[in-house]
Amino acid sequence: MADVTLRDVARVSGCSVATVSRVLAGTRPVGAETARRVREAAETLGYRPNHAARALRSRSTGTVGLVLPQITNPFYPALVRELTHALHAGGRAVLLADCDDDPVAEAEYIADLLGRQVDALLVIPAHEERSRDAVTAAAARVPLVLMDRGCGPAVADSVAVDNTAGMALVLDHLAAAGRRRVCFLGATGTASAAAERRAAYAAGAAALDPGAPDQVALGDFSVEWGRAAVDEVWAARPDALVCANDLIAIGALQRLQQLGVDVPGEVAVTGFDDIPMAALSAPGITTVRQPVTELAAEAARLLGRRLAGGEEGSPRQAIRLTPELVVRESSVARPAGTAGGTVPAPGGAASLLAD
Amino acid sequence: MADVTLRDVARVSGCSVATVSRVLAGTRPVGAETARRVREAAETLGYRPNHAARALRSRSTGTVGLVLPQITNPFYPALVRELTHALHAGGRAVLLADCDDDPVAEAEYIADLLGRQVDALLVIPAHEERSRDAVTAAAARVPLVLMDRGCGPAVADSVAVDNTAGMALVLDHLAAAGRRRVCFLGATGTASAAAERRAAYAAGAAALDPGAPDQVALGDFSVEWGRAAVDEVWAARPDALVCANDLIAIGALQRLQQLGVDVPGEVAVTGFDDIPMAALSAPGITTVRQPVTELAAEAARLLGRRLAGGEEGSPRQAIRLTPELVVRESSVARPAGTAGGTVPAPGGAASLLAD
DNA sequence: TTGAAAGCGCTAACAG
DNA sequence: CTGTTAGCGCTTTCAA
């Protein structure tokens, strides 16, 4: 029951601790027979390496810190899931810190994680500017990958969705569906999601309607703002509301339903991110799905490369992954035959189970 | 830049490493002047304790493992948030493992976390029976607290919501609103949320309607089941659907709207948990809010007590916290004056911000 | 291919 | 109150 150490395994298998270490770590060639005996002894004794000792000696804890602005942001749980799986697959454990959207707390968590000898850091910065110092300092000490949001140019390797491509998918879809009077319900600020989606809308909407780039209402990424934004733009009688994320779209949809407006008949509504709620609202929301699994895989890969070494001098990488359009009922009128009674197919909706 | 060790601090402050250790850890009284010099030296050198070395020596990593069935379960992000905050407040870091509802993966993660010398474990078991062996074994090695779900009697300390009290809140509310033909849309299985809520419904519903305890449809905790369940019970023309969780309630609501049924006019719908989506659906769903902050605080407190020691022999504690009823539009007809046009007050809905 | 030995940075006896 | 000393369990030279 008590902890079995390398010495115990060495004694039982009749060789030295050094040999046992080599067998178990596979760092150097060891005689086949010896190796077998060692492995057998380790097995029967139930040997478990002591990571603290290993870390002290080898200066590597096999641990990665994950710093988030807010785990309750509905886009993050799926990302955290994929990240932990990708990192665990590489034999690493994940230390989680939720900084509650506070850059000061974020800096403290980062310092604490560095003190705990994390091998690397994965950070979704809480703030475009105010996270920069802490992130830059941390990036000088360990490999660090930024995710989802930016934090100034070339501060560290980064992985994020291609917001411009995503917005283009939405606009193409709306154009193909014959929508012409388009409005954008977005968010203020310089954060990448807000700024890039805004800019991509402005760039792409002119092709639909010369006046569209000016039909813009800016607030924050919330349901409340989505509700309020409808009232700001409804007088222009748009036939499509392009929302900068799914929460805004949900709010817009609620307000439209309250006003008795037919969606998608009178107006189409689109979101961005594909959070679980986008599939569950009625009508389901057409949105841009972030490639969460690929985002996580890329982040893990970048970390792995830097950890493997030999990349010290290589330039920062900024990886952008192309998202996918998920078409649901909020942008496409149902075929006439299925108007009543049938359950709408929740297009590719992930099944949510909970208790 | 290079790592500063206790020796460096000792040399600069002119005393022994032991003294420095004492000052910084506060384990023993140290002369005021010496302490000052040590602290000053540590400060100017930028000393950061090496947690790996500390862990190796003191057999305590200051780290707690958190093992979850599925972070994407919409009830867990808020719980994870509160747990990490509560534990960080106690100076502990959190190692996160998401086992994807697989008890085998769960056992592996638990073993890995133990190998990493976590001081304690917080486990939301993936399965009532199949998680038991791994949990029991782990509980023999470190303090372990079970959360949210059960895992056999007296396996470890546990913290969960009082499902019986929660269901009683719902039934009282419906009775006061004059509802009499009540149906339960629940889940099969022996997991505590399913079984306890089912039993509490059966016990409480008889007071409303002698036939109500038999008006039960059982599936799983999903939106899909919520939709299907309506069709199973609708023939009985209930005036209230009591759902075992919010996802079932969301599905039920969707199906009812599709059938053109007025909610809450013809039928009231209630949920359980108060996940974010419950506030965002239209109408908002009346539900039982789990006391997430208190749940987390209790779990942290139990862990702290066991870690402080002196409790080795004390019996397992099973703490049940009383939830709160959150009344929204799905169970209460709007006052006549506010029927049209105004934005519904999203009763206490947490503001969700995302990008 | 293997073993002996030297620590990694820190804490905890044990003296003084 | 403070210093000396002995390791925690492991990896990694250096010799054999």
XYZ file of C-alpha atoms (C1' of nucleotides) in Angstrom:
742
model
C 0.000 0.000 0.000
C 2.708 2.423 0.966
C 4.539 4.041 -1.900
C 6.762 1.799 -3.938
C 9.962 3.483 -5.056
C 12.596 2.745 -7.632
C 14.725 1.221 -4.869
C 12.050 -1.317 -4.114
C 11.819 -2.298 -7.741
C 15.601 -2.451 -7.956
C 15.866 -4.706 -4.913
C 13.179 -7.085 -6.132
C 14.509 -7.259 -9.662
C 18.059 -7.611 -8.453
C 19.645 -4.648 -10.176
C 20.464 -1.028 -9.488
C 18.108 1.911 -9.343
C 19.883 3.391 -12.352
C 19.026 0.401 -14.457
C 15.437 0.450 -13.357
C 15.205 4.106 -14.221
C 16.609 3.403 -17.668
C 14.199 0.586 -18.331
C 11.162 2.543 -17.262
C 12.144 5.761 -18.993
C 13.588 4.002 -22.019
C 16.432 6.476 -22.136
C 19.215 3.982 -22.807
C 19.561 0.457 -24.084
C 19.190 -2.218 -21.419
C 19.630 -5.976 -21.649
C 16.450 -7.737 -22.691
C 16.373 -10.144 -19.767
C 17.109 -7.439 -17.221
C 14.432 -5.245 -18.709
C 11.895 -8.033 -18.436
C 12.692 -8.672 -14.775
C 12.457 -4.967 -14.002
C 9.138 -4.594 -15.700
C 7.778 -7.618 -13.969
C 8.885 -6.370 -10.577
C 7.450 -2.930 -11.232
C 4.181 -4.512 -12.241
C 3.796 -6.814 -9.270
C 4.819 -4.144 -6.796
C 2.455 -1.669 -8.388
C 5.205 0.854 -8.903
C 4.094 4.423 -9.697
C 6.769 6.974 -10.504
C 6.918 9.941 -8.174
C 6.400 12.913 -10.428
C 7.654 15.374 -7.842
C 11.033 13.694 -7.669
C 11.201 13.305 -11.404
C 10.344 16.972 -11.851
C 12.969 18.076 -9.367
C 15.638 16.126 -11.145
C 14.680 16.524 -14.762
C 13.201 20.032 -14.569
C 10.077 18.922 -16.317
C 6.768 18.343 -14.587
C 4.808 17.033 -17.530
C 2.251 19.670 -16.655
C 0.727 22.445 -18.743
C -1.102 25.457 -17.350
C -4.385 26.465 -18.963
C -5.483 30.008 -18.199
C -9.015 31.026 -19.153
C -10.989 34.235 -18.881
C -14.212 32.508 -17.849
C -15.040 28.838 -18.073
C -18.736 29.791 -18.040
C -18.372 31.510 -21.405
C -20.400 28.960 -23.393
C -17.785 28.592 -26.079
C -15.034 27.430 -23.738
C -16.196 24.143 -22.234
C -15.873 22.381 -25.573
C -12.461 23.935 -26.110
C -11.279 22.915 -22.642
C -12.486 19.415 -23.272
C -10.550 19.095 -26.507
C -7.463 20.719 -25.045
C -7.328 18.457 -22.018
C -7.811 15.408 -24.206
C -5.112 16.493 -26.630
C -2.664 17.210 -23.828
C -3.464 14.076 -21.869
C -2.865 12.089 -25.024
C 0.672 13.479 -24.917
C 1.090 12.345 -21.315
C 0.704 15.808 -19.864
C -1.596 16.943 -17.098
C -3.504 20.227 -17.131
C -3.514 22.806 -14.357
C -6.606 24.938 -14.783
C -6.996 28.576 -13.795
C -10.128 30.667 -14.365
C -9.298 34.326 -13.960
C -12.856 35.644 -14.074
C -12.124 38.155 -16.855
C -9.679 39.980 -14.611
C -6.216 40.631 -16.077
C -4.781 41.174 -12.596
C -5.981 37.792 -11.398
C -4.743 36.379 -14.673
C -1.239 37.694 -14.028
C -1.272 36.149 -10.561
C -2.394 32.780 -11.855
C 0.280 32.851 -14.529
C 2.943 33.631 -11.924
C 1.657 30.853 -9.679
C 1.664 28.348 -12.516
C 5.232 29.292 -13.443
C 6.176 28.783 -9.807
C 4.698 25.336 -10.041
C 7.096 24.573 -12.872
C 4.563 24.054 -15.615
C 6.354 22.985 -18.772
C 4.243 25.324 -20.870
C 1.255 27.611 -20.825
C -1.905 27.798 -22.864
C -3.546 31.160 -22.449
C -6.796 32.638 -23.652
C -6.012 36.218 -22.697
C -8.627 38.098 -20.711
C -7.819 41.379 -22.392
C -6.189 42.435 -25.642
C -3.906 45.033 -24.027
C -3.983 44.474 -20.304
C -2.965 40.850 -20.531
C 0.041 41.629 -22.652
C 2.725 42.238 -20.037
C 2.034 39.102 -18.056
C 1.818 37.007 -21.209
C 5.006 38.427 -22.671
C 6.897 37.822 -19.440
C 5.608 34.270 -19.196
C 6.426 33.563 -22.835
C 10.040 34.416 -22.071
C 10.167 31.644 -19.465
C 8.234 28.753 -21.004
C 6.661 27.869 -24.320
C 3.346 29.671 -24.485
C 0.505 29.421 -26.944
C -2.245 31.993 -27.172
C -5.678 30.774 -28.134
C -8.889 32.241 -29.452
C -8.049 35.852 -28.722
C -5.132 38.024 -29.686
C -2.817 39.841 -27.342
C -0.710 42.144 -29.444
C 1.467 41.219 -32.401
C 3.992 38.412 -32.207
C 3.829 38.055 -28.447
C 3.696 34.286 -28.706
C 2.557 31.474 -30.956
C -1.175 31.650 -31.440
C -4.063 29.604 -32.724
C -7.473 30.995 -33.558
C -10.343 30.729 -35.947
C -10.173 32.694 -39.188
C -12.869 35.246 -38.413
C -12.632 36.795 -41.841
C -13.258 33.510 -43.606
C -16.131 32.760 -41.241
C -17.848 36.023 -41.925
C -17.384 35.479 -45.648
C -19.164 32.122 -45.346
C -22.125 33.824 -43.717
C -22.350 36.600 -46.289
C -22.072 34.197 -49.210
C -24.833 32.081 -47.734
C -27.123 35.060 -47.266
C -26.379 36.338 -50.765
C -27.190 32.949 -52.261
C -30.475 32.983 -50.358
C -31.333 36.293 -51.967
C -30.930 38.489 -48.897
C -29.953 42.034 -49.775
C -30.742 44.406 -46.898
C -28.195 43.219 -44.367
C -27.401 44.549 -40.880
C -24.534 43.699 -38.536
C -25.060 43.358 -34.805
C -21.555 43.392 -33.403
C -19.359 44.359 -30.523
C -17.123 47.318 -29.856
C -13.508 47.067 -28.877
C -10.210 45.899 -30.269
C -10.408 42.262 -29.240
C -9.829 40.086 -32.281
C -13.263 38.481 -32.393
C -14.956 41.868 -32.256
C -12.643 43.766 -34.577
C -12.009 41.094 -37.182
C -15.623 40.057 -37.545
C -16.639 43.705 -37.790
C -14.040 44.408 -40.464
C -14.876 41.257 -42.388
C -18.537 42.211 -42.405
C -17.758 45.692 -43.686
C -15.529 44.278 -46.394
C -17.963 41.609 -47.542
C -21.332 43.275 -47.158
C -20.758 45.936 -49.786
C -21.071 43.286 -52.450
C -24.623 42.568 -51.276
C -25.743 46.088 -50.747
C -23.714 49.282 -51.058
C -25.349 50.611 -47.908
C -24.869 47.459 -45.813
C -21.418 48.248 -44.426
C -22.962 51.213 -42.655
C -25.850 49.236 -41.196
C -23.993 48.356 -38.046
C -24.935 48.393 -34.370
C -22.205 47.776 -31.830
C -22.508 46.699 -28.219
C -21.038 43.669 -26.438
C -21.141 39.911 -26.899
C -24.295 39.352 -24.843
C -27.894 38.221 -25.177
C -29.040 41.493 -23.646
C -27.273 43.461 -26.330
C -28.783 41.237 -29.011
C -32.242 42.120 -27.774
C -31.492 45.824 -27.617
C -29.698 45.888 -30.960
C -32.801 44.785 -32.830
C -34.555 47.959 -31.756
C -31.651 50.031 -33.021
C -31.746 48.629 -36.531
C -35.290 47.424 -37.073
C -36.511 50.707 -38.545
C -34.358 50.037 -41.628
C -36.357 46.812 -42.208
C -33.360 44.555 -42.922
C -33.910 41.081 -44.372
C -30.892 39.627 -42.579
C -29.214 40.235 -39.218
C -25.608 39.112 -39.114
C -24.591 38.749 -35.478
C -21.003 38.726 -34.275
C -21.640 35.744 -32.027
C -24.365 33.305 -31.053
C -25.402 35.063 -27.861
C -26.209 38.230 -29.771
C -28.144 36.112 -32.259
C -30.138 34.461 -29.474
C -31.055 37.840 -28.052
C -31.994 39.182 -31.461
C -34.170 36.164 -32.112
C -35.994 36.613 -28.811
C -36.732 40.246 -29.510
C -37.891 39.500 -33.056
C -40.249 36.795 -31.826
C -41.620 39.203 -29.290
C -42.262 41.718 -32.049
C -44.077 39.033 -33.976
C -41.539 39.023 -36.789
C -41.260 35.848 -38.843
C -37.776 34.321 -38.806
C -36.518 33.431 -41.356
C -39.464 34.559 -43.484
C -39.113 38.275 -42.909
C -35.580 38.330 -41.659
C -32.743 35.835 -41.412
C -30.545 35.699 -38.314
C -27.024 34.277 -38.133
C -24.543 33.816 -35.325
C -20.909 32.839 -34.842
C -19.165 30.131 -32.743
C -21.833 27.413 -32.702
C -22.267 27.179 -28.976
C -24.662 24.434 -27.807
C -27.530 26.862 -27.401
C -27.419 27.780 -31.087
C -28.693 24.331 -31.981
C -31.274 24.278 -29.213
C -33.013 27.543 -29.853
C -36.171 27.508 -31.921
C -35.591 28.145 -34.759
C -32.090 26.713 -34.702
C -29.511 29.372 -35.478
C -27.409 29.329 -38.622
C -23.883 29.963 -37.454
C -20.166 29.579 -38.042
C -18.778 26.588 -36.220
C -15.357 27.041 -34.732
C -13.140 24.055 -35.490
C -12.682 23.282 -31.822
C -10.979 19.932 -32.142
C -8.506 21.235 -34.706
C -7.874 24.366 -32.662
C -6.945 22.216 -29.690
C -4.852 19.855 -31.774
C -2.909 22.731 -33.317
C -2.288 24.302 -29.937
C -1.032 21.001 -28.564
C 1.153 20.535 -31.605
C 2.707 23.995 -31.305
C 3.433 23.402 -27.637
C 4.906 20.026 -28.386
C 7.250 21.500 -30.969
C 8.517 24.214 -28.670
C 8.895 21.727 -25.840
C 10.834 19.357 -28.032
C 13.331 22.187 -28.373
C 15.420 23.302 -31.289
C 12.820 25.969 -32.074
C 14.101 28.628 -29.706
C 15.005 31.040 -32.423
C 12.184 30.269 -34.800
C 9.639 33.017 -35.374
C 6.246 33.177 -33.685
C 3.542 31.361 -35.560
C 0.009 32.688 -35.897
C -2.218 29.883 -37.083
C -5.700 30.606 -38.393
C -8.091 27.736 -38.965
C -10.972 27.876 -41.349
C -14.403 27.450 -39.789
C -17.467 25.774 -41.202
C -20.933 27.149 -41.873
C -23.762 25.355 -40.080
C -27.048 26.133 -41.745
C -30.131 25.916 -39.535
C -33.680 27.230 -39.683
C -32.952 30.840 -38.761
C -31.713 31.628 -42.251
C -33.573 29.208 -44.492
C -37.343 28.919 -44.861
C -38.510 25.363 -44.305
C -39.532 23.501 -47.429
C -43.297 23.962 -47.818
C -44.105 20.279 -47.287
C -42.644 20.105 -43.788
C -44.211 23.228 -42.362
C -46.255 21.561 -39.660
C -45.964 18.790 -37.151
C -42.603 17.182 -37.814
C -39.734 17.573 -35.438
C -37.114 19.787 -37.074
C -33.891 17.964 -37.686
C -31.447 19.739 -35.394
C -28.764 19.821 -38.082
C -25.774 18.101 -36.596
C -26.588 19.263 -33.103
C -24.342 17.632 -30.574
C -26.426 15.617 -28.178
C -26.326 17.226 -24.763
C -26.730 14.979 -21.780
C -26.763 16.267 -18.267
C -28.233 15.855 -14.839
C 16.861 35.374 -14.890
C 18.132 31.947 -13.966
C 16.345 30.315 -11.087
C 17.043 31.754 -7.684
C 17.224 29.143 -4.926
C 17.003 29.238 -1.180
C 20.788 29.080 -1.059
C 21.075 32.301 -2.993
C 18.678 34.021 -0.649
C 20.557 32.609 2.341
C 23.890 33.822 1.041
C 22.654 37.341 0.311
C 20.782 37.694 3.591
C 23.660 36.193 5.543
C 21.943 33.280 7.210
C 21.297 29.581 6.667
C 18.935 27.994 4.204
C 16.936 26.600 7.084
C 16.238 30.047 8.421
C 15.194 31.280 5.035
C 12.866 28.339 4.647
C 11.337 29.122 8.028
C 10.794 32.753 7.236
C 9.197 32.074 3.903
C 7.057 29.175 5.053
C 6.304 30.721 8.426
C 6.644 27.349 10.089
C 8.650 28.544 13.085
C 9.365 31.785 14.901
C 12.268 33.769 13.501
C 13.902 36.957 14.758
C 12.292 40.088 13.384
C 15.464 41.602 11.982
C 16.586 38.356 10.350
C 13.156 37.876 8.857
C 13.253 41.338 7.381
C 16.649 40.779 5.772
C 15.536 37.461 4.360
C 12.392 38.886 2.895
C 14.281 41.761 1.390
C 16.828 39.467 -0.182
C 14.112 37.186 -1.536
C 12.332 40.189 -2.980
C 15.334 41.744 -4.699
C 16.539 38.429 -6.068
C 13.056 37.595 -7.313
C 13.023 34.306 -5.453
C 10.309 31.831 -6.442
C 10.013 28.625 -4.457
C 10.450 25.435 -6.420
C 7.239 23.520 -5.849
C 8.693 20.280 -7.111
C 11.400 20.278 -4.478
C 8.976 21.333 -1.803
C 6.598 18.564 -2.822
C 9.311 15.944 -2.801
C 10.364 16.849 0.687
C 7.093 17.695 2.364
C 4.947 15.189 0.505
C 2.429 17.842 -0.318
C 2.055 19.442 -3.722
C -0.630 21.954 -2.883
C -2.513 20.465 -5.789
C -5.990 18.971 -5.999
C -7.261 16.744 -8.792
C -10.681 17.475 -10.238
C -12.189 14.597 -12.199
C -15.286 15.278 -14.266
C -17.511 13.136 -16.451
C -17.916 15.816 -19.149
C -17.068 19.473 -18.914
C -19.528 20.104 -21.746
C -22.419 19.052 -19.555
C -23.981 22.508 -19.200
C -24.268 22.271 -15.447
C -20.555 21.788 -14.841
C -18.809 24.919 -16.061
C -20.308 26.989 -13.275
C -19.376 24.322 -10.771
C -15.813 24.094 -12.058
C -15.532 27.846 -11.865
C -16.618 27.954 -8.238
C -14.477 24.980 -7.307
C -11.319 26.387 -8.827
C -11.928 29.713 -7.140
C -12.567 28.123 -3.776
C -9.460 25.968 -4.035
C -7.227 28.739 -5.350
C -8.369 30.866 -2.432
C -6.847 28.183 -0.229
C -3.572 28.355 -2.145
C -4.148 25.135 -4.044
C -3.914 24.538 -7.760
C -6.347 22.371 -9.702
C -5.413 19.546 -12.046
C -8.347 18.959 -14.369
C -9.329 15.673 -15.976
C -12.344 15.170 -18.226
C -13.069 11.484 -18.587
C -15.720 11.745 -21.273
C -18.292 9.709 -19.325
C -16.021 6.687 -19.447
C -15.360 4.979 -16.095
C -12.272 3.275 -17.514
C -10.724 6.572 -18.556
C -11.805 7.940 -15.201
C -9.857 5.217 -13.373
C -6.777 5.992 -15.442
C -6.983 9.681 -14.751
C -7.400 9.038 -11.052
C -4.328 6.800 -11.052
C -2.331 9.389 -12.973
C -3.363 12.155 -10.602
C -2.364 10.052 -7.616
C 1.001 9.474 -9.277
C 1.333 13.220 -9.536
C 0.990 13.437 -5.790
C -2.231 15.411 -5.659
C -3.034 16.220 -2.058
C -6.664 15.373 -2.583
C -9.274 14.511 -5.169
C -12.599 15.984 -6.085
C -14.592 13.551 -8.162
C -17.903 13.765 -9.955
C -18.215 10.071 -10.693
C -19.030 9.083 -14.240
C -21.094 6.117 -13.134
C -22.917 5.126 -9.994
C -21.511 1.590 -9.886
C -18.656 1.404 -12.357
C -16.785 4.289 -10.816
C -16.906 2.772 -7.378
C -13.751 0.651 -7.326
C -11.459 3.387 -8.568
C -12.995 5.924 -6.238
C -12.801 3.634 -3.232
C -9.168 2.819 -3.927
C -8.290 6.475 -4.364
C -10.143 7.455 -1.209
C -7.880 5.086 0.714
C -4.831 7.042 -0.441
C -5.866 10.699 -0.257
C -8.785 12.744 1.019
C -11.532 12.482 -1.584
C -14.808 14.302 -1.911
C -17.587 13.155 -4.196
C -19.727 15.815 -5.802
C -23.099 16.033 -7.469
C -23.545 12.318 -8.036
C -23.458 9.377 -5.699
C -21.185 6.390 -5.934
C -22.410 3.856 -3.440
C -22.918 4.323 0.279
C -20.200 5.801 2.467
C -17.439 5.508 -0.113
C -16.207 8.997 0.665
C -17.328 12.388 1.883
C -19.883 13.829 -0.498
C -21.620 17.072 -1.339
C -24.731 17.347 -3.463
C -27.971 19.175 -3.862
C -31.007 17.970 -1.925
C -33.001 16.625 -4.853
C -35.960 15.771 -2.668
C -36.256 19.300 -1.327
C -35.886 20.692 -4.827
C -38.663 18.585 -6.216
C -40.869 19.580 -3.292
C -40.293 23.238 -4.134
C -41.493 22.613 -7.664
C -44.577 20.688 -6.625
C -45.549 23.280 -4.014
C -45.202 26.015 -6.590
C -47.370 24.185 -9.089
C -49.978 23.386 -6.452
C -50.143 27.026 -5.404
C -50.647 27.973 -9.045
C -53.631 25.663 -9.198
C -52.110 22.963 -11.366
C -53.587 19.554 -10.740
C -52.916 17.225 -13.683
C -49.202 16.787 -13.311
C -46.803 14.616 -15.314
C -43.158 13.785 -14.698
C -40.622 13.602 -17.509
C -37.643 11.903 -15.950
C -34.712 9.611 -16.479
C -34.173 5.924 -15.871
C -31.301 4.513 -13.885
C -29.955 4.479 -10.383
C -27.870 7.638 -10.536
C -28.840 9.914 -7.693
C -30.213 12.762 -9.781
C -32.458 10.394 -11.705
C -33.575 8.194 -8.838
C -34.002 10.808 -6.152
C -35.886 13.261 -8.307
C -38.113 10.440 -9.544
C -38.842 9.275 -6.010
C -39.426 12.791 -4.733
C -41.901 13.400 -7.520
C -43.766 10.216 -6.755
C -43.898 11.083 -3.077
C -45.029 14.660 -3.545
C -47.326 14.476 -6.534
C -49.944 12.338 -4.841
C -50.982 15.348 -2.791
C -51.868 17.186 -6.012
C -53.520 14.382 -7.811
C -53.900 10.767 -6.734
C -53.089 9.665 -10.268
C -50.075 11.897 -10.757
C -47.427 9.558 -9.365
C -48.248 7.182 -12.188
C -48.027 9.842 -14.881
C -44.362 9.286 -15.495
C -42.272 8.955 -18.637
C -38.656 7.935 -18.285
C -35.781 8.357 -20.732
C -32.458 10.147 -20.297
C -31.339 13.651 -19.373
C -31.428 15.046 -22.903
C -33.252 17.567 -25.065
C -34.124 14.808 -27.517
C -35.842 12.838 -24.800
C -37.707 15.940 -23.686
C -39.155 16.304 -27.156
C -40.115 12.657 -27.403
C -41.516 12.502 -23.875
C -44.182 15.086 -24.647
C -45.677 12.746 -27.210
C -45.773 9.948 -24.662
C -47.786 11.881 -22.115
C -49.699 14.480 -24.067
C -52.771 12.314 -24.567
C -53.489 12.638 -20.836
C -53.723 16.441 -21.266
C -51.634 17.409 -18.240
C -51.594 21.004 -17.023
C -47.996 20.760 -15.793
C -44.888 18.900 -16.953
C -42.325 18.434 -14.226
C -38.984 17.673 -15.867
C -36.065 16.012 -14.109
C -33.624 18.547 -15.520
C -33.482 21.638 -17.679
C -32.491 19.893 -20.885
C -35.596 17.722 -20.768
C -37.627 20.869 -20.086
C -36.096 22.633 -23.087
C -36.946 19.701 -25.332
C -40.473 19.522 -23.957
C -40.950 23.225 -24.536
C -39.808 22.923 -28.139
C -42.205 20.113 -28.861
C -45.099 21.907 -27.181
C -44.468 25.049 -29.201
C -44.373 22.965 -32.323
C -47.743 21.492 -31.410
C -49.059 24.996 -30.909
C -49.656 24.495 -27.198
C -49.667 27.612 -25.038
C -47.047 27.575 -22.279
C -47.806 28.354 -19.514
C -51.480 28.911 -20.396
C -52.366 25.330 -21.202
C -49.469 23.619 -19.528
C -46.692 24.687 -17.197
C -43.161 23.323 -17.674
C -40.472 23.150 -15.001
C -36.841 22.071 -15.035
C -34.039 21.361 -12.585
C -30.462 22.696 -12.241
C -30.849 26.202 -13.686
C -28.325 25.904 -16.461
C -27.745 29.103 -18.454
C -30.060 28.002 -21.229
C -33.005 27.833 -18.826
C -32.967 31.615 -18.506
C -32.430 32.177 -22.208
C -35.198 30.064 -23.634
C -38.458 31.752 -24.503
C -40.410 31.488 -22.311
C -37.811 31.352 -19.555
C -37.977 28.062 -17.687
C -39.015 27.828 -14.062
C -36.445 25.624 -12.423
C -34.598 24.574 -9.301
C -31.302 26.374 -8.982
C -28.462 24.301 -7.613
C -26.534 26.219 -4.959
C -23.333 26.051 -6.955
C -21.245 28.423 -4.895
C -22.199 26.734 -1.651
C -21.646 23.285 -3.149
C -18.110 24.290 -4.087
C -17.456 25.955 -0.744
C -18.615 22.877 1.152
C -16.478 20.590 -0.962
C -13.441 22.784 -0.377
C -14.201 22.892 3.325
C -14.491 19.099 3.596
C -11.209 18.665 1.748
C -9.550 21.233 3.943
C -10.655 19.436 7.069
C -9.392 16.069 5.921
C -6.138 17.614 4.749
C -5.652 19.358 8.068
C -5.631 15.874 9.556
C -6.959 14.575 12.807
C -10.089 13.388 11.009
C -8.739 10.058 9.828
C -11.141 8.008 11.856
C -14.150 10.269 11.575
C -17.117 8.963 9.630
C -17.883 9.891 6.033
C -20.041 12.942 5.706
C -22.825 13.253 3.137
C -23.816 16.863 2.854
C -27.026 17.878 1.126
C -27.614 21.520 0.314
C -31.048 23.002 -0.183
C -31.714 24.480 -3.606
C -33.783 27.482 -4.531
C -36.798 27.783 -6.827
C -36.385 30.199 -9.715
C -39.776 31.143 -11.113
C -39.840 32.193 -14.744
C -42.493 32.450 -17.439
C -42.863 28.765 -18.223
C -44.998 28.203 -15.134
C -46.682 31.529 -14.509
C -48.955 33.384 -16.900
C -47.792 36.930 -17.488
C -49.817 39.642 -15.803
C -52.414 40.826 -18.331
C -50.961 44.322 -18.639
C -47.568 43.190 -19.879
C -48.753 40.765 -22.508
C -47.345 42.552 -25.538
C -44.281 44.438 -26.508
C -42.169 44.663 -23.396
C -38.993 42.719 -22.995
C -39.555 39.950 -20.458
C -37.522 40.437 -17.358
C -35.156 37.473 -17.473
C -35.572 36.723 -13.768
C -32.125 36.792 -12.291
C -30.568 35.472 -15.474
C -26.829 35.537 -15.217
C -25.434 37.772 -17.898
C -23.579 35.678 -20.392
C -20.747 37.297 -22.265
C -18.794 35.490 -24.891
C -16.999 35.779 -28.142
C 25.318 -2.948 -20.654
C 25.409 -1.959 -15.809
C 26.496 0.141 -11.090
C 27.996 3.741 -7.863
C 27.450 8.145 -6.625
C 26.253 12.925 -6.949
C 22.993 15.885 -6.446
C 18.018 18.665 -8.082
C 15.864 22.517 -4.047
C 13.725 22.088 -0.262
C 12.075 20.777 4.696
C 12.512 18.768 9.158
C 14.947 16.718 12.853
C 18.295 17.660 16.024
C 21.606 20.325 18.226
C 23.301 24.431 19.969
C 15.996 31.697 17.862
C 19.401 29.680 14.446
C 22.708 26.465 12.023
C 24.025 21.716 10.626
C 22.761 17.697 8.586
C 20.258 14.198 6.350
C 17.655 12.914 3.050
C 12.645 12.992 -0.171
C 12.798 9.707 -5.213
C 14.596 10.279 -9.193
C 17.965 11.072 -13.315
C 22.396 11.308 -15.001
C 27.187 11.619 -15.248
C 31.279 8.754 -14.758
C 33.567 4.418 -14.399
C 33.795 -0.299 -14.784
